[in-house]
mmCIF file of C-alpha atoms in Angstrom:
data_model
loop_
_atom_site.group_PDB
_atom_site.id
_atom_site.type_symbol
_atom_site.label_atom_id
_atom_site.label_comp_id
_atom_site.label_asym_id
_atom_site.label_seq_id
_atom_site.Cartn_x
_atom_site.Cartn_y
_atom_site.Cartn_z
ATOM 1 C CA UNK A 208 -112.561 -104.460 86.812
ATOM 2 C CA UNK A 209 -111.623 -105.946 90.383
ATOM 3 C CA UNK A 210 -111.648 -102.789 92.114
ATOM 4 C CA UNK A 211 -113.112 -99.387 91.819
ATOM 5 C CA UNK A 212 -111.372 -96.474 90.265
ATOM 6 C CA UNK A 213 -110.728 -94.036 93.388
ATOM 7 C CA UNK A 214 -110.811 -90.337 91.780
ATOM 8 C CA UNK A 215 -110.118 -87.457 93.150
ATOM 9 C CA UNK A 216 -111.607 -84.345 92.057
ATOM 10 C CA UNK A 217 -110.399 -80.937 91.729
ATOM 11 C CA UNK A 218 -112.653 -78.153 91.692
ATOM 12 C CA UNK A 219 -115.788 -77.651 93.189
ATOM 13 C CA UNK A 220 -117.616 -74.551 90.655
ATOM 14 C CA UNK A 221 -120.686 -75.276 88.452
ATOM 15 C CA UNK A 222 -119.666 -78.557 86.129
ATOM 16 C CA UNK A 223 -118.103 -79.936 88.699
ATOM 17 C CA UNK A 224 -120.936 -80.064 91.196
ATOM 18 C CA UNK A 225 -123.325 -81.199 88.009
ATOM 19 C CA UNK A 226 -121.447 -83.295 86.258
ATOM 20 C CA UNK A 227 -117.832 -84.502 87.695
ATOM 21 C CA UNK A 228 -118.906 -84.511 91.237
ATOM 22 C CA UNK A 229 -122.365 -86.926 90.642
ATOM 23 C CA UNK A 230 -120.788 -89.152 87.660
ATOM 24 C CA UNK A 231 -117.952 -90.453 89.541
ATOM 25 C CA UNK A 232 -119.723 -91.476 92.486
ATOM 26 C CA UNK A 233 -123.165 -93.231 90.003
ATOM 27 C CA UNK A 234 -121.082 -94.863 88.228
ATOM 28 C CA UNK A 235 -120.425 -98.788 88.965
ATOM 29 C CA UNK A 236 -116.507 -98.727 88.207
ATOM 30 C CA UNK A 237 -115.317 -95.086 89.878
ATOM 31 C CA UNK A 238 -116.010 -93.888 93.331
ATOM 32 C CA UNK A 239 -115.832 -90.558 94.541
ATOM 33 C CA UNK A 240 -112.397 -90.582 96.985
ATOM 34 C CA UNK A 241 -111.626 -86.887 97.491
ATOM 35 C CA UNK A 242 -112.207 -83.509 96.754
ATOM 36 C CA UNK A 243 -109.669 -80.442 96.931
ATOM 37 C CA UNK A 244 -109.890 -76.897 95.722
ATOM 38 C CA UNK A 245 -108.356 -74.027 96.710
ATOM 39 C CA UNK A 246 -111.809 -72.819 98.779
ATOM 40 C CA UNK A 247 -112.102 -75.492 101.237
ATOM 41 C CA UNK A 248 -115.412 -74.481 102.650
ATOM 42 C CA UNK A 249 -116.845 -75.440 98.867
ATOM 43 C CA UNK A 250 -114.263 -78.472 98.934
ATOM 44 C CA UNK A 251 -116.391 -79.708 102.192
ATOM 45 C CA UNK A 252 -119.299 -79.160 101.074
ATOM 46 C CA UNK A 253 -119.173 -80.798 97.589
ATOM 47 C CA UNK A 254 -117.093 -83.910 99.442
ATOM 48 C CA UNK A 255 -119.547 -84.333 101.869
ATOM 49 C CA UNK A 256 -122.586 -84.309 99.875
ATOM 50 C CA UNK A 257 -121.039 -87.555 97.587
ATOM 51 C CA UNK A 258 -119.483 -88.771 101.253
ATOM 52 C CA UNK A 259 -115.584 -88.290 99.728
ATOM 53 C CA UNK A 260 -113.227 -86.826 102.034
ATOM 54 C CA UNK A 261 -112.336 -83.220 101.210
ATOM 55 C CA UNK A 262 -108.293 -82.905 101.250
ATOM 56 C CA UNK A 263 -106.335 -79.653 102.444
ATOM 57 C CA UNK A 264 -103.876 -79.684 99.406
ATOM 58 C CA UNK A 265 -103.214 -81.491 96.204
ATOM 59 C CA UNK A 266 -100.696 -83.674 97.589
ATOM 60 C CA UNK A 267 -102.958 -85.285 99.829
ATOM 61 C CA UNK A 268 -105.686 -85.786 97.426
ATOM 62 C CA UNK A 269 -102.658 -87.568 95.226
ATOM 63 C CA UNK A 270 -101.869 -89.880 97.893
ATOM 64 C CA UNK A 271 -105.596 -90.963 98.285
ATOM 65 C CA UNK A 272 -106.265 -91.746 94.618
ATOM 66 C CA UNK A 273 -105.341 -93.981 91.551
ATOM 67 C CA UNK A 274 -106.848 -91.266 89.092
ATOM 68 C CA UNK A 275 -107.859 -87.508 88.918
ATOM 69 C CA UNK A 276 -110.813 -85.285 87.159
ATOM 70 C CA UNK A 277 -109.738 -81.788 86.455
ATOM 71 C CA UNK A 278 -112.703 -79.505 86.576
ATOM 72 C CA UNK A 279 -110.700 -76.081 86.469
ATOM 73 C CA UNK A 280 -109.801 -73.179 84.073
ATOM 74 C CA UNK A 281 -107.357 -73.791 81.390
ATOM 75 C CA UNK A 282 -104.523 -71.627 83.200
ATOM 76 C CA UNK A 283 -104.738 -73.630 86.055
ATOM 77 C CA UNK A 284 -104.750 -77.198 84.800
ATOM 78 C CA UNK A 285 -101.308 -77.620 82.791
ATOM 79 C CA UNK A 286 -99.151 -77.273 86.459
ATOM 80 C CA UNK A 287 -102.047 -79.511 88.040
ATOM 81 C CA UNK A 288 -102.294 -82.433 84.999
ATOM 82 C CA UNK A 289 -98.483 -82.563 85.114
ATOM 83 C CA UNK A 290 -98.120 -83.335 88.262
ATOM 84 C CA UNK A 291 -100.167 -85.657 89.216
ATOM 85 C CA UNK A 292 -99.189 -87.712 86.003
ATOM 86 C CA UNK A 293 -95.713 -87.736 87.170
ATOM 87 C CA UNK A 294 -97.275 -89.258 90.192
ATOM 88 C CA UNK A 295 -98.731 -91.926 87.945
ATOM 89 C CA UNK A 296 -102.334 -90.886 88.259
ATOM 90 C CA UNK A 297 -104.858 -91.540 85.611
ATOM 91 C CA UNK A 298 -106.052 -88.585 84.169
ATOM 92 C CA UNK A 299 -110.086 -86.848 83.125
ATOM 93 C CA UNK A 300 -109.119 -83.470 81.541
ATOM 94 C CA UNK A 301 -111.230 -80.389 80.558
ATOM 95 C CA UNK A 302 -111.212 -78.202 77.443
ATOM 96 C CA UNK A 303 -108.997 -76.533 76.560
ATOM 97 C CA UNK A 304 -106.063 -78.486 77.409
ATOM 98 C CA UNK A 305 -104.073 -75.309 78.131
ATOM 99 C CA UNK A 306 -103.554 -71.473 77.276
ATOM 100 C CA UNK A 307 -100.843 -71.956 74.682
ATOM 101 C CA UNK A 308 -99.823 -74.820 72.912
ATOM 102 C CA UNK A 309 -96.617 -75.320 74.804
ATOM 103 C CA UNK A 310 -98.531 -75.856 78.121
ATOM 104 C CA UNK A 311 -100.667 -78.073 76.235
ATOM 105 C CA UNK A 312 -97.907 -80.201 75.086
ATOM 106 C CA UNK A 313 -95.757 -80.150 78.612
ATOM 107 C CA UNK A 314 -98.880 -82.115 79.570
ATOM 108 C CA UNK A 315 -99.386 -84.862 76.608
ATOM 109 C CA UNK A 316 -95.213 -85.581 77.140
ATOM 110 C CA UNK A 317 -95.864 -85.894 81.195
ATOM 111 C CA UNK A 318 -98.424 -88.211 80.503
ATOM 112 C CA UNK A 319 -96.681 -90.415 78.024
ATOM 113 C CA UNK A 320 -93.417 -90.774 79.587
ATOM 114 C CA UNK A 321 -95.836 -91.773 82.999
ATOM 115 C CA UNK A 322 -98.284 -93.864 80.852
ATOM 116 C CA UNK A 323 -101.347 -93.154 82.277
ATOM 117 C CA UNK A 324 -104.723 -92.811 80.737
ATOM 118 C CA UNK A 325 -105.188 -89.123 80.121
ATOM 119 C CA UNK A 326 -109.267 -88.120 78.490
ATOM 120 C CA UNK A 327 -110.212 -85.155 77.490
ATOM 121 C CA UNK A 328 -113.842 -84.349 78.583
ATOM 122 C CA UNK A 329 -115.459 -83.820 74.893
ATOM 123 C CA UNK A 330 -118.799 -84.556 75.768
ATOM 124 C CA UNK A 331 -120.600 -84.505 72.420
ATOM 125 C CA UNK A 332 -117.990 -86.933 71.090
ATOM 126 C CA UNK A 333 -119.166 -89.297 74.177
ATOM 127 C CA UNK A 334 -122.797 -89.272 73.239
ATOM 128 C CA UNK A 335 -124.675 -92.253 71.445
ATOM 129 C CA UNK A 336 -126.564 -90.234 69.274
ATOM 130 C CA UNK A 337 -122.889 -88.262 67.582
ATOM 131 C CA UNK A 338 -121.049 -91.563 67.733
ATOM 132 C CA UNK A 339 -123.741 -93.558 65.495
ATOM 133 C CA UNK A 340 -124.050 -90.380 63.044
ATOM 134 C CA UNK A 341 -119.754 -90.798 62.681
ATOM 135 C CA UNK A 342 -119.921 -94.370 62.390
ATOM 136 C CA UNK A 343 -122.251 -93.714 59.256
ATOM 137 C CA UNK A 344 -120.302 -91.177 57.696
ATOM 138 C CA UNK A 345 -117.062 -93.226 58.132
ATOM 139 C CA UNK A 346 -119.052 -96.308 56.217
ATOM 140 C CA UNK A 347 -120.625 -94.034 53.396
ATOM 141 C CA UNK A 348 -117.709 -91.791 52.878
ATOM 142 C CA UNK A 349 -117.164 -89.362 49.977
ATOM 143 C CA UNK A 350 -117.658 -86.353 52.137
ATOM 144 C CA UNK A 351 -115.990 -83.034 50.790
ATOM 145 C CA UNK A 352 -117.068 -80.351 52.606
ATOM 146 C CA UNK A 353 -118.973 -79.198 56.463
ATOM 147 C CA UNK A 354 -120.266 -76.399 58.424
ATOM 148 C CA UNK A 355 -120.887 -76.309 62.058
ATOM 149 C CA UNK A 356 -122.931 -73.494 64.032
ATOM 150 C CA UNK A 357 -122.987 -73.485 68.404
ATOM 151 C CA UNK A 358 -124.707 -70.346 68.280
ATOM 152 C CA UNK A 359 -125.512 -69.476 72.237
ATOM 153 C CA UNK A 360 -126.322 -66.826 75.300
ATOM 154 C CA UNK A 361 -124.138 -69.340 77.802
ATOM 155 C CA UNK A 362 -121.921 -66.185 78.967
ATOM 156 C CA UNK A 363 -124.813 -63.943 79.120
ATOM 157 C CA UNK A 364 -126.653 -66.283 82.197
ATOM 158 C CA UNK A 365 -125.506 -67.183 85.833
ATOM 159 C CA UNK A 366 -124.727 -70.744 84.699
ATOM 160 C CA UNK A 367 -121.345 -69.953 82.648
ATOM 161 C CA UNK A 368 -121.685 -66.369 83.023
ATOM 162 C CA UNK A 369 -120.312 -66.232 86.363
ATOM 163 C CA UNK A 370 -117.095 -67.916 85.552
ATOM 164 C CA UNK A 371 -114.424 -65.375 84.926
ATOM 165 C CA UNK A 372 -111.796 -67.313 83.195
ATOM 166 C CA UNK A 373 -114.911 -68.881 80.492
ATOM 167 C CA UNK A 374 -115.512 -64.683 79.534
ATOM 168 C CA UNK A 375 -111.360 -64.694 79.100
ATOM 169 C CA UNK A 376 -111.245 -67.330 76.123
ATOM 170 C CA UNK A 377 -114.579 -66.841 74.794
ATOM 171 C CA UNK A 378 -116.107 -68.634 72.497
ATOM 172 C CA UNK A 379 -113.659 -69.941 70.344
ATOM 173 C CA UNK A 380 -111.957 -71.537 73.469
ATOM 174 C CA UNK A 381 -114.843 -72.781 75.053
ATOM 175 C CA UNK A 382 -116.745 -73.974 72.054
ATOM 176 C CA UNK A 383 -114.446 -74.459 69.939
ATOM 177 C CA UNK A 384 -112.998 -77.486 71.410
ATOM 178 C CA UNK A 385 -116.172 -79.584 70.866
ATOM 179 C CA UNK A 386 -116.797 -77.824 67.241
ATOM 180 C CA UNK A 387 -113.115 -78.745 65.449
ATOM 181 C CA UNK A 388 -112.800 -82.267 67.495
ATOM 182 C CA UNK A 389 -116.256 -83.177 65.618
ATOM 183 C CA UNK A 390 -115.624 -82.020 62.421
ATOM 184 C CA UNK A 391 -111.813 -83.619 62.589
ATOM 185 C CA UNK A 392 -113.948 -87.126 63.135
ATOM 186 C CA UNK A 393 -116.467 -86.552 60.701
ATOM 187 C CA UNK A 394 -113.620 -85.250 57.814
ATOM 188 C CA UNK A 395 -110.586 -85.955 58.574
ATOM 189 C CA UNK A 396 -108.013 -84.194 61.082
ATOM 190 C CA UNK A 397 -107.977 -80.257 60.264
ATOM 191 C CA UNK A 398 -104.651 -79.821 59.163
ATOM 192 C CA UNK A 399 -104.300 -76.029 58.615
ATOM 193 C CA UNK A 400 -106.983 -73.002 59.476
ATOM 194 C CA UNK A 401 -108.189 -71.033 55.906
ATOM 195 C CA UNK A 402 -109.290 -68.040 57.874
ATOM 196 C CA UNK A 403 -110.484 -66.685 61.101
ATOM 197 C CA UNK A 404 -112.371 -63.288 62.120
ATOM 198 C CA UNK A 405 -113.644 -62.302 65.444
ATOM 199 C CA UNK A 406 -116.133 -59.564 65.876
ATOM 200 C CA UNK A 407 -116.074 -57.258 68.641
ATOM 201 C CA UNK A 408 -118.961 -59.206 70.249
ATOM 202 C CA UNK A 409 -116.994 -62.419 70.155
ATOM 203 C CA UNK A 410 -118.543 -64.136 67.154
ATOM 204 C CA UNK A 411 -115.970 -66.384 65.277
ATOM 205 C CA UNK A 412 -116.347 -67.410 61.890
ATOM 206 C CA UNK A 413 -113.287 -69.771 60.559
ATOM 207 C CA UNK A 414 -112.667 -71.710 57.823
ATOM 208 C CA UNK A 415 -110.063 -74.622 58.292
ATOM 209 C CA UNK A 416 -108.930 -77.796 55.794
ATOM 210 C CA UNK A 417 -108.811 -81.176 55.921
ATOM 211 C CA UNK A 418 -106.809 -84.137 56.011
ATOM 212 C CA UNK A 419 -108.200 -85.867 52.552
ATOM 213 C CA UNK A 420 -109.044 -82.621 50.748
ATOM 214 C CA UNK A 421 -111.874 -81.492 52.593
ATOM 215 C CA UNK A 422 -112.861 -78.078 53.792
ATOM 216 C CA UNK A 423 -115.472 -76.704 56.766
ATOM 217 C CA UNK A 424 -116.557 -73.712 58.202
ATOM 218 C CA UNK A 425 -117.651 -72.716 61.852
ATOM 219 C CA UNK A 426 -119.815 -69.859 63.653
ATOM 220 C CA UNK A 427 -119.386 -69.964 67.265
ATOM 221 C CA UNK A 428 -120.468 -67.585 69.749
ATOM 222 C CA UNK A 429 -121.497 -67.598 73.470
ATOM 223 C CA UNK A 430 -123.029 -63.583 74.269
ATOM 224 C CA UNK A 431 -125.603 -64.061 71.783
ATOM 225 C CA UNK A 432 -129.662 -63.766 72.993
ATOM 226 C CA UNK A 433 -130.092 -67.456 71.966
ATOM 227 C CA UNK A 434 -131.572 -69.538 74.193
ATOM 228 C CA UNK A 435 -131.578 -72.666 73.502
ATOM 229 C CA UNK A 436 -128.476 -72.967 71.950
ATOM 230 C CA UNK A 437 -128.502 -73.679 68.663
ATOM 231 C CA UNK A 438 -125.607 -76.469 67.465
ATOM 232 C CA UNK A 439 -125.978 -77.837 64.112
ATOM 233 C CA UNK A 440 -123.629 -80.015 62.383
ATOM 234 C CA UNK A 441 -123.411 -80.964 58.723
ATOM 235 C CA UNK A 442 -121.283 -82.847 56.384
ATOM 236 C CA UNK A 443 -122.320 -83.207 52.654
ATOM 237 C CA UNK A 444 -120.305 -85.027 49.485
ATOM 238 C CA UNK A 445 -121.443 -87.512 46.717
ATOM 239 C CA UNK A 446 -123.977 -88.988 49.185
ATOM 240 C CA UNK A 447 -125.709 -85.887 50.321
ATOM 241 C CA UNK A 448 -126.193 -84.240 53.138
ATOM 242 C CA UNK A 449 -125.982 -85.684 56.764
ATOM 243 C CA UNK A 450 -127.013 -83.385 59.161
ATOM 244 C CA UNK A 451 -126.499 -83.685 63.181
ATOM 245 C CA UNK A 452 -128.398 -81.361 65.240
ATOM 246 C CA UNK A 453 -129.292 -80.296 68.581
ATOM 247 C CA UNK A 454 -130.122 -82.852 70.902
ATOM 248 C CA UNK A 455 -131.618 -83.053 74.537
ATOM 249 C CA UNK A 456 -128.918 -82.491 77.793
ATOM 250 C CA UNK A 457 -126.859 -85.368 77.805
ATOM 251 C CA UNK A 458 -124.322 -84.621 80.000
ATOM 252 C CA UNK A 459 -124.511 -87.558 82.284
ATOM 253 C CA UNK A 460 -124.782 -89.711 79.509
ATOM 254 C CA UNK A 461 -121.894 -88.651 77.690
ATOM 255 C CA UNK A 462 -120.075 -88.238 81.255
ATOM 256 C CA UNK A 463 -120.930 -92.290 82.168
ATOM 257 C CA UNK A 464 -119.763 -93.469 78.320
ATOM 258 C CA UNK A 465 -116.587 -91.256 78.923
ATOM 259 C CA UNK A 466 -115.957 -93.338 82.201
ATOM 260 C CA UNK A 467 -116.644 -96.142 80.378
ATOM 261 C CA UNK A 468 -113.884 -96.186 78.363
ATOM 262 C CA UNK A 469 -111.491 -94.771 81.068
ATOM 263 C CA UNK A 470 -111.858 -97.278 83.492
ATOM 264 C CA UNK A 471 -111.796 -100.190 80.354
ATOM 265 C CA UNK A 472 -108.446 -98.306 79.342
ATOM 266 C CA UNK A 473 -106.938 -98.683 82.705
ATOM 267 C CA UNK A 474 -108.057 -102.128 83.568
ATOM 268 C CA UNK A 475 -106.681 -102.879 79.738
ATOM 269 C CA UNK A 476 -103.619 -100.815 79.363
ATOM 270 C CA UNK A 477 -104.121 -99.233 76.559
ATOM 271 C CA UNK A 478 -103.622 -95.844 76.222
ATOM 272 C CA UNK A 479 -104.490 -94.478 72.964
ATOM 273 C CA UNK A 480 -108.105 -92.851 72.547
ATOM 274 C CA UNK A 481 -109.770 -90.385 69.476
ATOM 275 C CA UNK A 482 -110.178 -88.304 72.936
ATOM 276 C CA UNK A 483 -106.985 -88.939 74.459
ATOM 277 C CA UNK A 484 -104.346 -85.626 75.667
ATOM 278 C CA UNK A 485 -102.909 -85.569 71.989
ATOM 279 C CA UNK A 486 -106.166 -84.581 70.687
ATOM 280 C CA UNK A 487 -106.163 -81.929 73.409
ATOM 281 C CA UNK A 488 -102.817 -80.739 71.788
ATOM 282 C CA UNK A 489 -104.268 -81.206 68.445
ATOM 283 C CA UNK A 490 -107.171 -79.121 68.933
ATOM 284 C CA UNK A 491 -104.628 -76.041 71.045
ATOM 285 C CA UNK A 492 -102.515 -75.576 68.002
ATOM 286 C CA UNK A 493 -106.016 -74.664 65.721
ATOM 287 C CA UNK A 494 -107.232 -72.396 68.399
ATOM 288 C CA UNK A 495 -103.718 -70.814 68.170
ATOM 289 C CA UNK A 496 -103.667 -70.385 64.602
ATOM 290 C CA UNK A 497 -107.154 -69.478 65.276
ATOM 291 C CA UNK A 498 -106.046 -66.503 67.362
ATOM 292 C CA UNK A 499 -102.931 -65.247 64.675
ATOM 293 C CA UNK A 500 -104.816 -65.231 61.613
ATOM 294 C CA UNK A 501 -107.557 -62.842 63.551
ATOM 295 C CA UNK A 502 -104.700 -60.934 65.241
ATOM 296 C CA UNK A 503 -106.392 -61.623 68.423
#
């Protein structure tokens, strides 16, 4: 590229001091223009530890940037993602897209009648080690069936626990995300949801189809005593079983190969991504028919 992305980040809580904040001023094609949140005392203090400039309202971090990082509940980030698409701003966006699926697709229509690069931040899809165990599913093929398990006690410690709105969707909108955007690469899109219970301790167990014929099942919770977290993916068919597991933090990683491809996708004009806002939309309307069929 001939210049560096300018980005302006929004929100200033846990990821996006650890991950936003330090990843878009490391890496060689972003820099770290401006912060704004609605508590400017944290806005300050995360700007001025990445020397950005911290902004008294959204509209002036919009005129200061060519691109935006949302690091914000879901509620909050539909009104925000529209917005500054309409102001032609490249978008990074968090999971979930939205509350409802209707939010979710107000933003993936902004952003294609602006045509700007919109990502969703999936950050196991972004990692080496998930994209090389696709790649040899997608050459071996003949895979019928999956199960996935992100069994963890994220809610129950200061990290995640603190956040209110992360206790509001639970697990099945927190994890979720990340669990049916893997198994829709490794199977085939999910095009309908079998089944879905939640307990009253917020463990979800669902069952969902595939594009292709294929079905998968997934146990996710988040107030569980499990530490660390166990995630464990598997596909199996003619060939076998593949199995992904558990790997070490990889959050920068994943965070620099996500920026990676944004920046290329702006600098290149295309706009179409397996992580792009329509898979955000894709992935609200299972949690939603997640929710109905447990009458939650």
């Amino acid at each position: 590229m001939n210049a560096r992305v300018r980005v302006g980040l929004v929100g200033a809580g846990s990821w996006a001091r650890r991950v936003h904040a330090p990843g878009l001023a490391d890496h060689p094609a972003t820099v770290l223009s401006a912060v704004w949140t609605r508590r400017p005392e944290a806005a300050a203090a995360l700007a001025d530890e990445h020397g950005a400039r911290a902004c008294g309202s959204f509209a002036e971090l919009l005129e200061r940037v060519d691109a935006v990082a949302l690091a914000v509940p879901p509620s909050v980030q539909p009104e925000l993602a529209v917005a500054a698409a309409e102001a032609g701003k490249h978008l990074i966006l968090e999971k979930p897209l939205a509350t409802s699926v209707e939010q979710a697709q107000r933003v993936a229509r902004a952003v294609s009648e602006a045509g700007v690069v919109a990502l969703v931040l999936l950050t196991l899809r972004y990692a080496r080690r998930t994209r090389d165990w696709l790649a040899e599913l997608a050459e071996t093929g003949g895979w019928t069936g999956g199960s996935a398990r992100w069994l963890s006690g994220a809610l129950l410690g200061d990290q995640y626990g603190r956040a209110a709105w992360r206790h509001e969707i639970g697990a099945l909108g927190d994890i979720g995300p990340h669990v049916f955007d893997l198994m829709s690469a490794a199977l085939g899109d999910i095009t309908s949801v079998v089944a879905a219970r939640c307990d009253d301790n917020g463990l979800w167990h669902v069952m969902v189809e595939h594009a292709g014929g294929a079905t998968s099942t997934a146990s996710l919770a988040s107030r569980l005593p499990i530490m660390p977290t166990a995630i464990e993916f598997a596909v199996y068919g003619e060939h076998g079983l593949r199995v992904l597991g558990r790997e070490p933090d990889s959050q920068a990683a994943s965070y620099a190969a996500l920026l990676d491809d944004f920046t290329a996708m702006i600098d290149s004009g295309v706009r179409e991504h397996p992580c792009d806002v329509h898979r955000g939309v894709h992935l609200q309307r299972i949690l939603a028919e997640c929710h109905e069929l447990a009458g939650r």
